[in-house]
Coordinates of C-alpha atoms (C1' of nucleotides) in Angstrom, one line a residue:
Chain A
M1 CA -3.5 2.7 -0.8
P2 CA -2.9 0.1 -3.4
E3 CA -2.2 -3.5 -2.5
L4 CA -1.6 -6.5 -4.7
P5 CA -5.1 -6.6 -6.5
E6 CA -4.9 -2.9 -7.3
V7 CA -1.4 -3.1 -8.6
E8 CA -2.2 -6.3 -10.6
T9 CA -5.1 -4.4 -12.2
I10 CA -2.9 -1.5 -13.2
V11 CA -0.2 -3.9 -14.6
R12 CA -2.7 -5.7 -16.8
E13 CA -4.0 -2.4 -18.2
L14 CA -0.5 -1.0 -18.8
R15 CA 0.6 -4.2 -20.4
A16 CA -2.3 -4.1 -22.8
G17 CA -1.7 -0.4 -23.6
L18 CA 2.0 0.2 -23.5
T19 CA 3.9 -3.0 -24.4
G20 CA 6.2 -2.2 -27.3
D21 CA 5.8 1.5 -27.0
M22 CA 8.9 3.8 -26.6
I23 CA 9.5 6.6 -24.2
R24 CA 10.1 9.8 -26.2
N25 CA 10.4 12.2 -23.4
Y26 CA 9.7 12.6 -19.6
R27 CA 9.3 15.3 -17.1
V28 CA 9.7 15.4 -13.3
F29 CA 7.6 17.8 -11.2
W30 CA 8.6 16.5 -7.7
G31 CA 12.3 15.5 -7.5
R32 CA 12.0 12.9 -4.8
T33 CA 9.7 10.8 -6.9
W34 CA 12.3 10.0 -9.5
V35 CA 15.2 7.8 -8.3
C36 CA 17.5 7.4 -11.3
G37 CA 20.6 5.4 -11.3
N38 CA 23.9 7.1 -12.4
G39 CA 24.1 7.6 -16.1
L40 CA 20.7 6.0 -16.8
D41 CA 18.2 7.6 -19.1
P42 CA 14.7 6.4 -20.0
V43 CA 14.5 8.3 -23.3
N44 CA 14.4 6.2 -26.4
Q45 CA 13.9 3.0 -24.4
R46 CA 11.2 0.6 -25.4
I47 CA 8.9 -1.1 -22.9
N48 CA 9.5 -4.7 -23.6
T49 CA 7.5 -6.4 -20.8
L50 CA 5.5 -5.4 -17.7
S51 CA 5.2 -7.4 -14.6
R52 CA 4.7 -7.1 -10.8
K53 CA 6.3 -8.3 -7.6
G54 CA 4.2 -7.6 -4.5
K55 CA 3.2 -4.0 -4.8
Y56 CA 6.0 -3.1 -7.2
I57 CA 5.3 -2.5 -10.9
I58 CA 8.2 -3.6 -13.1
L59 CA 8.8 -2.2 -16.6
N60 CA 11.5 -4.0 -18.5
L61 CA 13.0 -1.4 -20.8
S62 CA 15.5 -1.9 -23.6
T63 CA 18.6 -1.5 -21.4
A64 CA 17.3 -0.7 -17.9
V65 CA 14.4 -1.5 -15.6
M66 CA 11.9 1.0 -14.3
I67 CA 10.1 0.1 -11.1
V68 CA 7.1 2.0 -9.7
H69 CA 5.8 1.9 -6.1
L70 CA 2.6 3.8 -5.6
R71 CA 2.8 3.8 -1.8
M72 CA -0.3 5.4 -0.3
T73 CA -1.7 7.7 -3.0
G74 CA 0.2 7.1 -6.3
Q75 CA -1.8 6.8 -9.5
L76 CA -0.6 5.8 -13.0
I77 CA -3.0 7.1 -15.6
V78 CA -2.8 7.3 -19.4
H79 CA -4.2 10.4 -21.1
A80 CA -4.1 11.5 -24.7
H81 CA -3.0 15.0 -23.6
R82 CA -0.6 16.4 -21.0
D83 CA -2.2 17.3 -17.7
I84 CA 0.4 19.9 -16.9
G85 CA -0.6 22.1 -13.9
H86 CA -2.5 19.4 -12.0
P87 CA -1.5 20.0 -8.4
H88 CA -0.8 16.3 -7.8
L89 CA 1.1 15.5 -11.0
R90 CA 4.6 14.4 -10.0
M91 CA 6.0 12.9 -13.3
L92 CA 4.9 12.1 -16.9
F93 CA 6.2 10.0 -19.7
E94 CA 5.4 10.8 -23.3
M95 CA 5.3 7.8 -25.6
N96 CA 6.0 7.5 -29.3
S97 CA 2.4 6.4 -29.8
G98 CA 1.3 9.7 -28.4
K99 CA 0.0 8.3 -25.2
I100 CA 1.1 10.1 -22.1
L101 CA 1.6 8.2 -18.8
H102 CA 1.0 10.4 -15.8
F103 CA 2.1 9.8 -12.2
Y104 CA -0.1 11.6 -9.7
D105 CA 0.6 11.3 -6.0
S106 CA -0.9 13.7 -3.5
R107 CA 1.2 12.6 -0.5
K108 CA 4.5 12.3 -2.5
F109 CA 5.4 9.0 -0.9
G110 CA 5.5 7.1 -4.2
R111 CA 8.7 6.4 -6.1
I112 CA 9.7 5.6 -9.7
Y113 CA 13.1 3.9 -9.9
L114 CA 15.3 3.5 -13.0
V115 CA 18.0 0.9 -12.4
D116 CA 20.2 -1.5 -14.3
H117 CA 18.8 -4.6 -12.6
A118 CA 15.5 -5.2 -10.8
D119 CA 17.3 -6.7 -7.8
Q120 CA 18.7 -3.3 -6.9
V121 CA 15.2 -2.4 -5.8
L122 CA 13.6 -5.8 -5.2
E123 CA 16.3 -7.7 -3.4
R124 CA 14.6 -7.7 0.0
V125 CA 11.0 -8.2 -1.3
G126 CA 9.7 -11.6 -0.4
A127 CA 7.7 -14.1 -2.5
D128 CA 4.6 -12.6 -4.2
A129 CA 1.4 -13.7 -2.4
M130 CA -0.2 -14.9 -5.7
S131 CA 2.9 -16.6 -7.1
P132 CA 2.1 -20.1 -8.4
E133 CA 5.4 -21.2 -6.8
L134 CA 4.1 -20.3 -3.4
T135 CA 2.5 -23.4 -1.8
V136 CA 0.9 -24.1 1.6
A137 CA 4.2 -25.7 2.7
S138 CA 6.4 -22.7 1.7
F139 CA 3.8 -20.3 3.2
Q140 CA 4.0 -22.2 6.5
A141 CA 7.8 -22.1 6.3
L142 CA 7.7 -18.3 5.8
I143 CA 5.4 -17.4 8.7
G144 CA 5.4 -20.4 11.0
K145 CA 8.5 -19.7 13.2
S146 CA 7.8 -16.1 14.0
R147 CA 6.7 -15.1 17.5
G148 CA 5.2 -11.8 16.2
K149 CA 1.5 -11.2 15.8
I150 CA 0.2 -12.8 12.6
K151 CA -1.0 -9.4 11.3
S152 CA 2.5 -7.9 11.7
V153 CA 4.1 -10.9 10.1
L154 CA 1.7 -10.6 7.1
L155 CA 2.5 -6.9 6.8
D156 CA 6.2 -7.7 6.5
Q157 CA 6.9 -7.5 2.7
R158 CA 10.3 -9.3 3.2
R159 CA 8.5 -12.5 3.9
L160 CA 5.4 -12.4 1.7
S161 CA 4.7 -9.4 -0.6
G162 CA 1.5 -7.8 -1.8
L163 CA -0.7 -7.9 1.3
G164 CA -1.5 -4.6 3.0
N165 CA -3.9 -3.5 5.7
I166 CA -7.2 -4.1 3.9
Y167 CA -6.6 -7.6 2.6
I168 CA -4.9 -8.8 5.8
D169 CA -7.9 -7.9 7.8
E170 CA -10.2 -9.5 5.2
S171 CA -8.1 -12.7 5.0
L172 CA -7.8 -13.1 8.8
F173 CA -11.6 -12.7 9.1
R174 CA -12.2 -15.4 6.4
A175 CA -9.8 -17.7 8.2
G176 CA -11.3 -17.1 11.6
I177 CA -8.0 -16.0 13.1
H178 CA -7.5 -13.2 15.6
P179 CA -5.0 -10.6 14.2
E180 CA -2.9 -10.7 17.4
T181 CA -2.4 -14.4 17.4
P182 CA 1.4 -15.1 17.6
A183 CA 2.3 -16.7 14.2
D184 CA 4.0 -19.6 15.9
H185 CA 0.8 -20.5 17.8
L186 CA -1.1 -21.3 14.6
T187 CA -1.7 -24.9 13.9
I188 CA -0.8 -26.5 10.6
E189 CA -4.5 -26.6 9.8
Q190 CA -5.0 -22.9 10.6
T191 CA -2.1 -21.9 8.5
A192 CA -3.5 -23.9 5.6
V193 CA -6.9 -22.2 6.1
L194 CA -5.2 -18.8 6.2
F195 CA -3.3 -19.5 3.0
E196 CA -6.5 -20.4 1.2
A197 CA -8.2 -17.4 2.7
I198 CA -5.5 -15.1 1.4
R199 CA -5.7 -16.6 -2.0
A200 CA -9.5 -16.4 -2.1
T201 CA -9.5 -12.8 -0.9
L202 CA -6.9 -11.6 -3.4
D203 CA -8.5 -13.5 -6.2
A204 CA -11.9 -12.0 -5.6
A205 CA -10.4 -8.5 -5.3
I206 CA -8.5 -8.9 -8.6
R207 CA -11.8 -10.0 -10.3
N208 CA -13.4 -6.8 -8.9
L209 CA -10.5 -4.7 -10.3
G210 CA -9.4 -3.7 -6.8
T211 CA -10.8 -1.7 -3.9
T212 CA -11.4 2.0 -4.4
I213 CA -11.7 3.9 -1.1
S214 CA -10.3 7.3 -1.8
D215 CA -7.4 7.5 -4.3
Y216 CA -7.1 4.2 -6.2
K217 CA -8.0 4.3 -9.9
T218 CA -7.2 2.1 -12.8
T219 CA -4.9 3.5 -15.5
G220 CA -8.0 4.5 -17.5
G221 CA -9.2 6.5 -14.5
G222 CA -11.8 3.8 -13.7
F223 CA -12.7 2.5 -10.2
G224 CA -12.6 -0.9 -8.6
T225 CA -15.7 -2.4 -7.0
N226 CA -14.2 -4.6 -4.3
Q227 CA -15.1 -2.0 -1.6
N228 CA -18.6 -3.3 -2.0
S229 CA -17.5 -6.8 -0.9
L230 CA -15.5 -6.0 2.2
L231 CA -16.4 -8.1 5.2
V232 CA -14.6 -6.3 8.0
Y233 CA -12.4 -3.5 6.8
R234 CA -13.9 -0.1 8.0
R235 CA -17.0 -1.9 9.3
E236 CA -16.3 -1.4 13.0
D237 CA -19.6 -1.4 15.1
Q238 CA -21.5 -2.9 12.2
P239 CA -22.8 -6.5 12.3
C240 CA -20.5 -9.3 11.5
M241 CA -21.5 -11.1 8.3
K242 CA -21.1 -14.5 10.0
C243 CA -22.5 -14.1 13.6
G244 CA -24.3 -10.7 13.5
K245 CA -22.4 -9.2 16.5
A246 CA -20.7 -5.8 16.3
L247 CA -17.3 -5.8 14.7
T248 CA -14.3 -4.3 16.6
K249 CA -11.5 -2.0 15.7
I250 CA -8.2 -2.0 17.5
R251 CA -4.6 -1.0 16.6
V252 CA -2.0 -3.6 15.7
N253 CA 1.4 -2.3 14.7
N254 CA -0.2 1.1 14.9
R255 CA -2.5 0.2 12.1
G256 CA -6.2 0.2 12.2
T257 CA -7.3 -3.4 12.5
H258 CA -10.8 -4.6 12.0
F259 CA -12.1 -8.0 13.2
C260 CA -14.9 -9.9 15.0
R261 CA -14.2 -10.8 18.6
H262 CA -16.6 -13.6 18.4
C263 CA -15.5 -15.3 15.2
Q264 CA -11.8 -14.6 15.4
T265 CA -10.4 -16.2 18.5
L266 CA -6.9 -15.8 20.0
V267 CA -5.0 -19.1 20.2
Chain B
dC1 C1' 14.3 -11.3 16.8
dC2 C1' 10.6 -8.1 18.3
dA3 C1' 8.1 -3.8 19.4
dT4 C1' 7.8 1.0 19.3
dG5 C1' 8.4 5.6 17.5
dT6 C1' 9.4 8.7 13.9
dA7 C1' 9.8 10.4 9.3
dC8 C1' 8.1 11.2 4.8
dC9 C1' 3.5 14.3 3.0
dT10 C1' -1.3 16.0 2.0
dG11 C1' -6.1 16.2 2.5
dA12 C1' -10.4 14.6 4.3
dA13 C1' -13.3 14.1 8.2
dG14 C1' -14.7 14.8 12.8
dG15 C1' -15.0 17.5 17.2
dC16 C1' -15.9 21.9 19.3
Chain C
dT1 C1' -17.7 29.1 9.2
dG2 C1' -13.3 28.0 11.1
dC3 C1' -9.8 26.1 13.7
dC4 C1' -7.8 22.1 15.7
dT5 C1' -6.9 17.2 15.9
dT6 C1' -6.9 12.7 14.1
dC7 C1' -6.6 9.6 10.6
dA8 C1' -5.3 7.4 6.1
dG9 C1' -4.6 1.7 2.1
dG10 C1' 3.1 2.1 2.8
dT11 C1' 7.9 1.7 3.9
dA12 C1' 12.5 2.8 5.9
dC13 C1' 15.1 3.6 9.7
dA14 C1' 16.4 4.5 14.5
dT15 C1' 16.2 3.1 19.1
dG16 C1' 15.2 0.0 23.3

DNA sequence: CCATGTACCTGAAGGC
DNA sequence: TGCCTTCAGGTACATG
């Protein structure tokens, strides 16, 4: 479910609500969710800072790092009371302030790690797609030599992190690039256009607080509105916003892929 | 290096 | 209504 804009929205809310708070107690309702390093304990640890790399949420605690990945259906929601008994509740953290951070996850793919150092989880995660240090030149270096399809390359979180199925389809449409174009066939100009398209797509989605299609909610239980601005995602057979012809859906990397055969040409 | 298949899981939606 | 199949925004790993 959540990609960079959804995770960024959640981090901003958690940062505003939980920075400086201390974990008083926690409970695990589905064992595989909680991946805890040997001898580590979150209790009595303060949340010093919150940040994000790609789709990973990073909570710097007093003497450890807690990292959350929501995968497909994970939700982090703060309630004033325990929501014990909810069928999708996998973990909760009670804070000294009285706030209770709930982790819901119907499909159980999500993970919450507690480790000594963030690298233990993030070592193989590539540069964040919105990082100010990422430039057109470094983006070209990351994707330019690959012979794989551009969509597959953009899905690979070891190169560039944060993009998922929705925002890749949206970015490629904005850039006028066919998702099956081999990455090393793209011209320098096309790569620059793609970089700007990715930035514009993510930027707009962050401003809209993310895309809510089925599960994604903000930490207060609110919804994003970016689903109202999607240009191609899940719009197969509907008219292209640029040329008016029917959009197409194919499978790339076994993922549903939406694009316009007329506006996005294969190089 | 690249592509493909499978596993992890549940629930919603569509076909009949 | 109900049963069956397919699909879903993510990632890791195993195999050609």
